[in-house]
Coordinates of C-alpha atoms in Angstrom, one line a residue:
X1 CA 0.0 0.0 0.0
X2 CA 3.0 2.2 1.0
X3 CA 4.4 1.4 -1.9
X4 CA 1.7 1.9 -4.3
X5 CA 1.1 5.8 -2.7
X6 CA 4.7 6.9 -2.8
X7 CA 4.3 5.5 -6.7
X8 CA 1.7 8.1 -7.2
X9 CA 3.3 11.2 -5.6
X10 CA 6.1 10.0 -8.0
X11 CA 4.2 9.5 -11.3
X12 CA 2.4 13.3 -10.2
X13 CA 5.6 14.8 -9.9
X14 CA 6.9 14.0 -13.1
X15 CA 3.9 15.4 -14.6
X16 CA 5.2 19.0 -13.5
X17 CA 8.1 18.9 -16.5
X18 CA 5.5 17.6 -19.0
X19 CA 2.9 20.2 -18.2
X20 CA 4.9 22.9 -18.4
X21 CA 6.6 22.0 -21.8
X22 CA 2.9 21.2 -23.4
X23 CA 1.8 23.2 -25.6
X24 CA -0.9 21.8 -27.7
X25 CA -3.3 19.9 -26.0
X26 CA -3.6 15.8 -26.2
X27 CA -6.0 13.4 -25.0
X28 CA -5.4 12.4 -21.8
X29 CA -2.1 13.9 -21.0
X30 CA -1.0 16.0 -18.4
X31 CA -1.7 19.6 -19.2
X32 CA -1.5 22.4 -17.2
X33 CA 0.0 20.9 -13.8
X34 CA 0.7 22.6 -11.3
X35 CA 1.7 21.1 -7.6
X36 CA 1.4 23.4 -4.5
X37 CA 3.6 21.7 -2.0
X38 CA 1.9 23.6 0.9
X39 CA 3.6 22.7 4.7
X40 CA 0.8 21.9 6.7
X41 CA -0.3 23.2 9.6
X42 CA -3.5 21.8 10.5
X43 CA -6.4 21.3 13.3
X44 CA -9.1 19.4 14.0
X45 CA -11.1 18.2 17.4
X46 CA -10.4 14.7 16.3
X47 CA -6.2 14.8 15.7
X48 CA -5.2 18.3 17.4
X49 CA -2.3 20.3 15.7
X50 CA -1.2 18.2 12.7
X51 CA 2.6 19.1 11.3
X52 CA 3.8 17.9 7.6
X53 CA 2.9 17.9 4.3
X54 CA -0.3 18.3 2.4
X55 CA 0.3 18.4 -1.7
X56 CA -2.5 19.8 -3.6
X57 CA -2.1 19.7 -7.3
X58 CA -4.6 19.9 -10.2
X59 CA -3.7 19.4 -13.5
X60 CA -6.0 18.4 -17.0
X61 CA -6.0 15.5 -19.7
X62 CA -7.2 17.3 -22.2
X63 CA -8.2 20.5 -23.5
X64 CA -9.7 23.0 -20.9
X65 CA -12.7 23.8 -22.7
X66 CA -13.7 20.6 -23.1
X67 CA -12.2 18.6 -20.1
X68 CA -13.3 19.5 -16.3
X69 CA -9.8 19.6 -14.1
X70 CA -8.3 17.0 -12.0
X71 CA -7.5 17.5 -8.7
X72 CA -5.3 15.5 -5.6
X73 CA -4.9 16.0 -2.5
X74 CA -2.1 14.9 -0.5
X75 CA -1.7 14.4 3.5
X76 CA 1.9 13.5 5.3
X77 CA 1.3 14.7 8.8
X78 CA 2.4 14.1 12.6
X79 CA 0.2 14.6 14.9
X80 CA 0.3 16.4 18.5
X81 CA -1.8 13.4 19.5
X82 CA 1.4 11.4 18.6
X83 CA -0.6 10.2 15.1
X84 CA 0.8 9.6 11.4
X85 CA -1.8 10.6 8.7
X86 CA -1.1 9.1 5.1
X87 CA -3.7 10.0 2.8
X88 CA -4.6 10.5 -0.7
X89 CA -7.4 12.0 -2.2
X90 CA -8.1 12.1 -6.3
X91 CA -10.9 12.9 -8.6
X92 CA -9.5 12.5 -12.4
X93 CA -11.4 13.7 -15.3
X94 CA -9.7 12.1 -18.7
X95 CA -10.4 14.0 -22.1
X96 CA -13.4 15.2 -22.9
X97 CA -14.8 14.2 -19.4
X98 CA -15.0 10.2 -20.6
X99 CA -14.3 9.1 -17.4
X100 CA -13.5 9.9 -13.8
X101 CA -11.3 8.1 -11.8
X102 CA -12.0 9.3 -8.1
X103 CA -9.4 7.2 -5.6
X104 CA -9.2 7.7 -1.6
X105 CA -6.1 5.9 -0.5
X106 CA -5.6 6.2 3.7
X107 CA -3.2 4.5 6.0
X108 CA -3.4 6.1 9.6
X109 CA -1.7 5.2 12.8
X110 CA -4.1 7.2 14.9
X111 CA -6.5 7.6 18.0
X112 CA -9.8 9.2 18.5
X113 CA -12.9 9.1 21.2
X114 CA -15.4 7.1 20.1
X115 CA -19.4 7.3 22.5
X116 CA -21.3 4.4 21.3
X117 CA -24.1 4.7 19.1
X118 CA -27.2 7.0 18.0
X119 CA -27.4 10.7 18.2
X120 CA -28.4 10.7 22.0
X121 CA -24.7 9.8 23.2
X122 CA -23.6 12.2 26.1
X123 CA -20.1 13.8 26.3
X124 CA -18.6 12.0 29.6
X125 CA -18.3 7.9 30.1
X126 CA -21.4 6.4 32.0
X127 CA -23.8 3.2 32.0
X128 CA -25.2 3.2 29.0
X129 CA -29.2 2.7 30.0
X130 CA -30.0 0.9 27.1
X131 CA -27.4 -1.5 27.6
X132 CA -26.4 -2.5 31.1
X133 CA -23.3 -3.9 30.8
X134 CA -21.3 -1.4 28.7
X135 CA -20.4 2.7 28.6
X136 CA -21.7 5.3 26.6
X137 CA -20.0 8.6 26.4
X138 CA -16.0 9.1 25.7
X139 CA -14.0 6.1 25.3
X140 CA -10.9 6.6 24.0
X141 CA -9.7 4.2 20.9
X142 CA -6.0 4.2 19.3
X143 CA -6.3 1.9 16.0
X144 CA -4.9 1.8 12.8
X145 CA -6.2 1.9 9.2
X146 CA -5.8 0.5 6.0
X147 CA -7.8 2.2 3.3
X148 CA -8.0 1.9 -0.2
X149 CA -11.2 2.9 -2.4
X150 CA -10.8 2.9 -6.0
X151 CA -13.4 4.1 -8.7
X152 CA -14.0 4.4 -12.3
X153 CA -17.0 6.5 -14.1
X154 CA -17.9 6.2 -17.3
X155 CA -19.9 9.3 -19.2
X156 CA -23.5 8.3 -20.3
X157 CA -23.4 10.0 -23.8
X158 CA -22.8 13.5 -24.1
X159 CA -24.6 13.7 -20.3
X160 CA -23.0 14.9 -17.2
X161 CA -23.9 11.2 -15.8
X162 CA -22.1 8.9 -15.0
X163 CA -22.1 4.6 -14.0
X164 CA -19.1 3.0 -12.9
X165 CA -17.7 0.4 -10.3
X166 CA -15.5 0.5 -7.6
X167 CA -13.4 -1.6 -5.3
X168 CA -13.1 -0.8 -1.0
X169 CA -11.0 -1.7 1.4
X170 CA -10.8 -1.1 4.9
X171 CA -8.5 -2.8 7.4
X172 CA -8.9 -1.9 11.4
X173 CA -6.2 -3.8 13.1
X174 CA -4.6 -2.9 16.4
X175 CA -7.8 -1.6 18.5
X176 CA -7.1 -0.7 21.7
X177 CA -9.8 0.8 24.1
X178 CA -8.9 2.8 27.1
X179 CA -10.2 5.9 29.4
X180 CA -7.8 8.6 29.4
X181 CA -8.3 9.6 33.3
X182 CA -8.9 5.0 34.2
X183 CA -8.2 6.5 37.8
X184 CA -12.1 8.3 38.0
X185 CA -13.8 5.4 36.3
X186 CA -14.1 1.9 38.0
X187 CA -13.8 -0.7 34.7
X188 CA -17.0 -2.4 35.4
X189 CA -18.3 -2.0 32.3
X190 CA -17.6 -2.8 28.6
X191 CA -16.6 -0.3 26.5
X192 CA -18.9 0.6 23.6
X193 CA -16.8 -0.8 21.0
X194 CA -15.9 -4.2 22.2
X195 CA -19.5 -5.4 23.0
X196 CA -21.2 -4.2 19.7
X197 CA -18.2 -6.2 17.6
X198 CA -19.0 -9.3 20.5
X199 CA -22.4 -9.4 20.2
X200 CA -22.3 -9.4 16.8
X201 CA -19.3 -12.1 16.0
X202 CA -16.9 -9.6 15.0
X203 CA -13.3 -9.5 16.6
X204 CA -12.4 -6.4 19.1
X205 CA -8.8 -6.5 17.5
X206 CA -8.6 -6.5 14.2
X207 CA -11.5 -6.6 10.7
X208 CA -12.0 -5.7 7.6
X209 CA -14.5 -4.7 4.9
X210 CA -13.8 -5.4 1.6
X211 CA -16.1 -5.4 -1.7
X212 CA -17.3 -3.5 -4.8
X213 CA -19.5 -0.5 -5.6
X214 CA -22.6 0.2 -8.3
X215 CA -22.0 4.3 -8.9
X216 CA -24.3 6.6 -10.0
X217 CA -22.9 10.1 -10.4
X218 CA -24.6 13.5 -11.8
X219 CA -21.4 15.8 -12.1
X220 CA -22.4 19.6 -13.3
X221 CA -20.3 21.4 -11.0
X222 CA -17.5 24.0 -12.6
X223 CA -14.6 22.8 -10.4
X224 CA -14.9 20.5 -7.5
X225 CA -12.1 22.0 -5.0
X226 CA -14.4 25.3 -4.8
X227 CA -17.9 25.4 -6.7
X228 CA -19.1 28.2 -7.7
X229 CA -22.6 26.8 -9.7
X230 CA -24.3 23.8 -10.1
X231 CA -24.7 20.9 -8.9
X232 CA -23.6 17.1 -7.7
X233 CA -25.5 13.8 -7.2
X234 CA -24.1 10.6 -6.0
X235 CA -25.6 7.4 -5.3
X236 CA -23.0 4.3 -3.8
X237 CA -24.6 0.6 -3.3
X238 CA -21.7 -1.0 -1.8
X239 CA -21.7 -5.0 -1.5
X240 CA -19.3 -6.7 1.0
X241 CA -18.9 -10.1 0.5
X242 CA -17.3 -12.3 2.7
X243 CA -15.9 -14.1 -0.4
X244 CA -13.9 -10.7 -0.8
X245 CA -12.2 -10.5 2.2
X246 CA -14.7 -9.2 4.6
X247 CA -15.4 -10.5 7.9
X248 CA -19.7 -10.9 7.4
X249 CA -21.3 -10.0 4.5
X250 CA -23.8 -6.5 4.2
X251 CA -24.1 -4.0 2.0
X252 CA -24.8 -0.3 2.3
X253 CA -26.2 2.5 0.3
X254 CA -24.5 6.4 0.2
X255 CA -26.4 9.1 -1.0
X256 CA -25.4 12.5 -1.6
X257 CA -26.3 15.9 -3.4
X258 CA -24.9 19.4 -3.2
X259 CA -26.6 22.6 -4.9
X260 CA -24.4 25.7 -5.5
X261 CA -26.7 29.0 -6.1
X262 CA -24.9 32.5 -7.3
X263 CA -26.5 35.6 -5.6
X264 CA -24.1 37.8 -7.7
X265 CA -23.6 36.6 -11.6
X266 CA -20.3 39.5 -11.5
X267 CA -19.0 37.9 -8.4
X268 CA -19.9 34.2 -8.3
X269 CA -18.1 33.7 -4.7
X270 CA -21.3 35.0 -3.6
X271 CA -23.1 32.0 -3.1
X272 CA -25.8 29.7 -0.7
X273 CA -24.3 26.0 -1.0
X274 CA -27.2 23.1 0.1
X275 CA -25.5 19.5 1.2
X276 CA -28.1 16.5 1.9
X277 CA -26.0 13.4 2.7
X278 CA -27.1 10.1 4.0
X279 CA -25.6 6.5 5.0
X280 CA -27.8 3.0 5.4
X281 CA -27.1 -0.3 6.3
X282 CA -28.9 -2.1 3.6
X283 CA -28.6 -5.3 5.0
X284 CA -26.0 -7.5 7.3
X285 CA -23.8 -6.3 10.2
X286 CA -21.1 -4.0 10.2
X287 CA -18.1 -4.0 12.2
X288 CA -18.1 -0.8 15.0
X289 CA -15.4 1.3 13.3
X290 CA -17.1 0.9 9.8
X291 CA -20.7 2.2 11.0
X292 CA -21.5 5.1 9.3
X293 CA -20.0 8.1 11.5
X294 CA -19.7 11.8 11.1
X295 CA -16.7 13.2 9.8
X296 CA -15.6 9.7 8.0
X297 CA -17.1 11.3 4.8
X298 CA -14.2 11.7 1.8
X299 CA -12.7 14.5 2.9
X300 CA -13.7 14.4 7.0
X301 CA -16.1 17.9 6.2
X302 CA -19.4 16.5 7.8
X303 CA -20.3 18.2 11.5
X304 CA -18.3 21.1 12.2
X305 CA -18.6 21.7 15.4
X306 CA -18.5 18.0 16.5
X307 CA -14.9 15.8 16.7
X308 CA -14.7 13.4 14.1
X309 CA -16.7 10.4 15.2
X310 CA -19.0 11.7 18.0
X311 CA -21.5 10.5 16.7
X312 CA -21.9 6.8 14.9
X313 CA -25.0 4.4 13.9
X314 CA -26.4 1.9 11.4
X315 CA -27.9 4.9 9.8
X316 CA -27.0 8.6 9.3
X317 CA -28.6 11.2 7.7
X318 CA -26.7 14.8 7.5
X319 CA -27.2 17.9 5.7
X320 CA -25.9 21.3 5.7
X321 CA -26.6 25.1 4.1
X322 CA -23.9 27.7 4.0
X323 CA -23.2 30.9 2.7
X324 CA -19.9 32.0 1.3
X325 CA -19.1 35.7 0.2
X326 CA -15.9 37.7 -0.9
X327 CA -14.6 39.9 1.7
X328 CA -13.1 42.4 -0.8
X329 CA -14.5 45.3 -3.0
X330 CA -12.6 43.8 -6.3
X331 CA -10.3 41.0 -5.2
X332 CA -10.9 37.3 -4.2
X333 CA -8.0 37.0 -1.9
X334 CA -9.9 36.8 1.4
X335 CA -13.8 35.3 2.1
X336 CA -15.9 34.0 4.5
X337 CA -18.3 31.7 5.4
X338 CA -21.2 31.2 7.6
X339 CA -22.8 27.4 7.8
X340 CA -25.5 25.3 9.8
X341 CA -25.5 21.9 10.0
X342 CA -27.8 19.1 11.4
X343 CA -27.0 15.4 12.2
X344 CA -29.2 12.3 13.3
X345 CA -28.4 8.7 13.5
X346 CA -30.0 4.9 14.4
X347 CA -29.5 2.8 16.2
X348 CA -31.2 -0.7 16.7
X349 CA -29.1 -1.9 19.3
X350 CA -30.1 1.1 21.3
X351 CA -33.5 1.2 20.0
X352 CA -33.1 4.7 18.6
X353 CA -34.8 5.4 15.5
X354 CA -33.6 8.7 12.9
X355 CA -34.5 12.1 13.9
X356 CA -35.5 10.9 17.8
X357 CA -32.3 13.3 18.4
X358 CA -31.3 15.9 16.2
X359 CA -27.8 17.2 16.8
X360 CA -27.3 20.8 15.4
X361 CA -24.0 22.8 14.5
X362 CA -22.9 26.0 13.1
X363 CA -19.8 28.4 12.7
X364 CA -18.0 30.8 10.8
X365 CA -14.8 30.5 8.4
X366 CA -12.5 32.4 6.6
X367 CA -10.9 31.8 3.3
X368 CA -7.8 32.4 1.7
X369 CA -7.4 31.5 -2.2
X370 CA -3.7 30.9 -2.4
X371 CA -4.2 30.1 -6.8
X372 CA -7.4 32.1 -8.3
X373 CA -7.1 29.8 -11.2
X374 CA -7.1 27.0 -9.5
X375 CA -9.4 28.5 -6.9
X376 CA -6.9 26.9 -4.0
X377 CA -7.7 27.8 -0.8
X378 CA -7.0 27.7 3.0
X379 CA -10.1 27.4 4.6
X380 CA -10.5 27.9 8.8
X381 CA -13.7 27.2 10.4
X382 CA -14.8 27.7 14.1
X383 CA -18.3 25.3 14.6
X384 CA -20.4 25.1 18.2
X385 CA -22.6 21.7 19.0
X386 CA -25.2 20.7 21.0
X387 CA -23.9 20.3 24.8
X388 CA -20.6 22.7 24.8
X389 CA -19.3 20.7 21.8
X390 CA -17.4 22.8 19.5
X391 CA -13.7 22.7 17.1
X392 CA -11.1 24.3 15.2
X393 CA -11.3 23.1 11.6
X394 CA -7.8 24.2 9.4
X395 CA -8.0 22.4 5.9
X396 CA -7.1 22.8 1.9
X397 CA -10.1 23.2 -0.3
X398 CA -13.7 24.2 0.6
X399 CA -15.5 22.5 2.9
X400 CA -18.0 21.2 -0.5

């Protein structure tokens, strides 16, 4: 896996020469590239301050006018929570938008609380009513992960759909639970994680999930990193066969749509963005860690103002309306946002059904475009929760 990442920076890098020499436009070759090696400084609830790395490039294959651009986004980072982040995020559009190739390759030495499950989970470890022999509330969780998700899209016609298949991969291994402060809390209990996986067959140390995907994609945005207009549909059955590595067989179904609408035609950073996203368990079990969660979305931007897996369930339904708006007369240098977000999940081994609890959030952010071309930016978000919840969010990109 190592291997197969550090063959991709590679193969980017020597893109660079080729795009810059270019200059007539072929099918599906590297035009245009450029790389923004950005240091990273970064900060989330979930990791703290994060040092390193974070690569963002974009880059076409083929002509501009015709071809939508490619973009990557890179992550080599330390932690102050003593965690390594390795991650690689890609959506490739070859010439003449025939296909898209959107990969999301992860391998994390890492830690993070985890509650238990639903959306009624409180901040601090207890009994969990519904279940008399385990906690609820923060449990702390180091783990590592193994991810690789892989998918091609072919163009319906001269459509902005798209069908494709895909290929997922994710290996937990190494789960340790523990309280941070074991000196206040008497380990009576089971923690959250280990009796869901026990009740349900799966190991407390180490599963995977492994199977394919049936894609269907509407893709009329004008550039992912940033829209500006538009919109994005995307529906994900995935099927996880034991036959294919994973531990029980279930599948699950994604679904998620984003609407961009300009309040200004002259300055189209003046804009109110919709999200509606939501996560089923179709049918089967799933192992703890690969329940859907909020902020284990592509690029972690679900529930500001929550950590990243506060809350978790069989189902998840999520949405999200935001305004964005330049904060200068005639440059695009500097903008802000302001967002609100709402989150429920299920849960049938608590009995909780969706929208029992709602958990809302909202903030404020500024940007920074660092390439108007490319419309690279650093974005930093401030988001409040339910229940004194709130986070520092520092990324690359907009938050969709």
């Amino acid at each position: 896996m190592k291997k197969a990442f550090l063959a991709s920076i590679v193969l980017l890098l020597g893109g660079i020469a080729f795009g810059q020499e270019s200059k007539v436009y072929e099918s599906n070759k590297v035009q245009d590239f450029k790389l923004v090696p950005l240091p990273a400084i970064a900060y989330n609830p979930a990791n703290g301050w994060m040092f390193g790395l974070a690569p963002s490039a974009t880059w076409y294959m083929g002509n501009p006018t015709t071809t939508k651009m490619s973009n990557f986004v890179g992550n080599l980072l330390y932690t102050t929570k003593k965690q390594w982040i390795f991650s690689s995020r890609s959506n490739i559009f070859l010439d003449e938008n025939s296909l898209i190739l959107v990969g999301d390759w992860r391998y994390f030495v890492t830690s993070q609380p985890t509650y238990g499950l639903g959306s009624s989970t409180p901040n601090d470890p207890s009994p969990n009513p519904n279940q008399n022999s385990s906690f609820w509330g923060a449990q702390q969780m180091d783990f590592r992960l193994i991810r690789f998700y892989e998918t091609i899209l072919k163009r319906i016609s001269d459509s902005n759909f798209y069908l494709g298949l895909g290929y997922h991969l994710d290996i937990h291994s190494k789960i340790d639970n523990f309280f941070l402060n074991e000196d206040s809390i008497e380990p009576i209990l089971d923690f959250a994680h280990n009796q869901y996986n026990e009740s349900l067959g799966f190991d407390t140390d180490r599963y995977a999930l492994s199977g394919i995907t049936l894609n269907a994609v509407y893709e009329n945005r004008d550039r992912a990193v940033a829209p500006y207009e538009k919109n994005f549909a995307l529906l994900s059955y995935k099927i996880n066969p034991s036959f294919l590595g994973s531990d029980q067989s279930s599948s699950t179904l994604l679904l998620d749509y984003r609407h961009y609408i300009n309040l200004n035609e002259q300055r189209k950073r003046h804009l109110v963005a919709f999200w509606a996203y939501g996560n089923f368990l179709v049918s089967g079990n799933l192992p703890y860690m690969n329940l859907p969660s909020l902020g284990w979305d592509m690029f972690g931007r679900t529930g500001r103002g929550y950590a990243q897996g506060r809350f978790r369930g069989e189902n998840m339904v999520y949405s999200e309306v935001k305004y964005r708006f330049p904060l200068q007369r005639f440059k695009e240098t500097f903008g802000g946002t302001l967002f609100v977000n709402a989150n429920s999940f299920s849960s049938k081994y608590n009995s909780e059904k969706l929208f029992e609890q709602v958990n809302p959030g909202y903030g404020l952010g500024l940007r920074v475009m660092i390439n108007k071309e490319n419309r690279t930016i650093i974005s930093a978000d401030y988001g409040f929760g339910r229940s004194g919840n709130s986070g520092f969010y520092l990324n690359i990109n907009e938050s969709f």
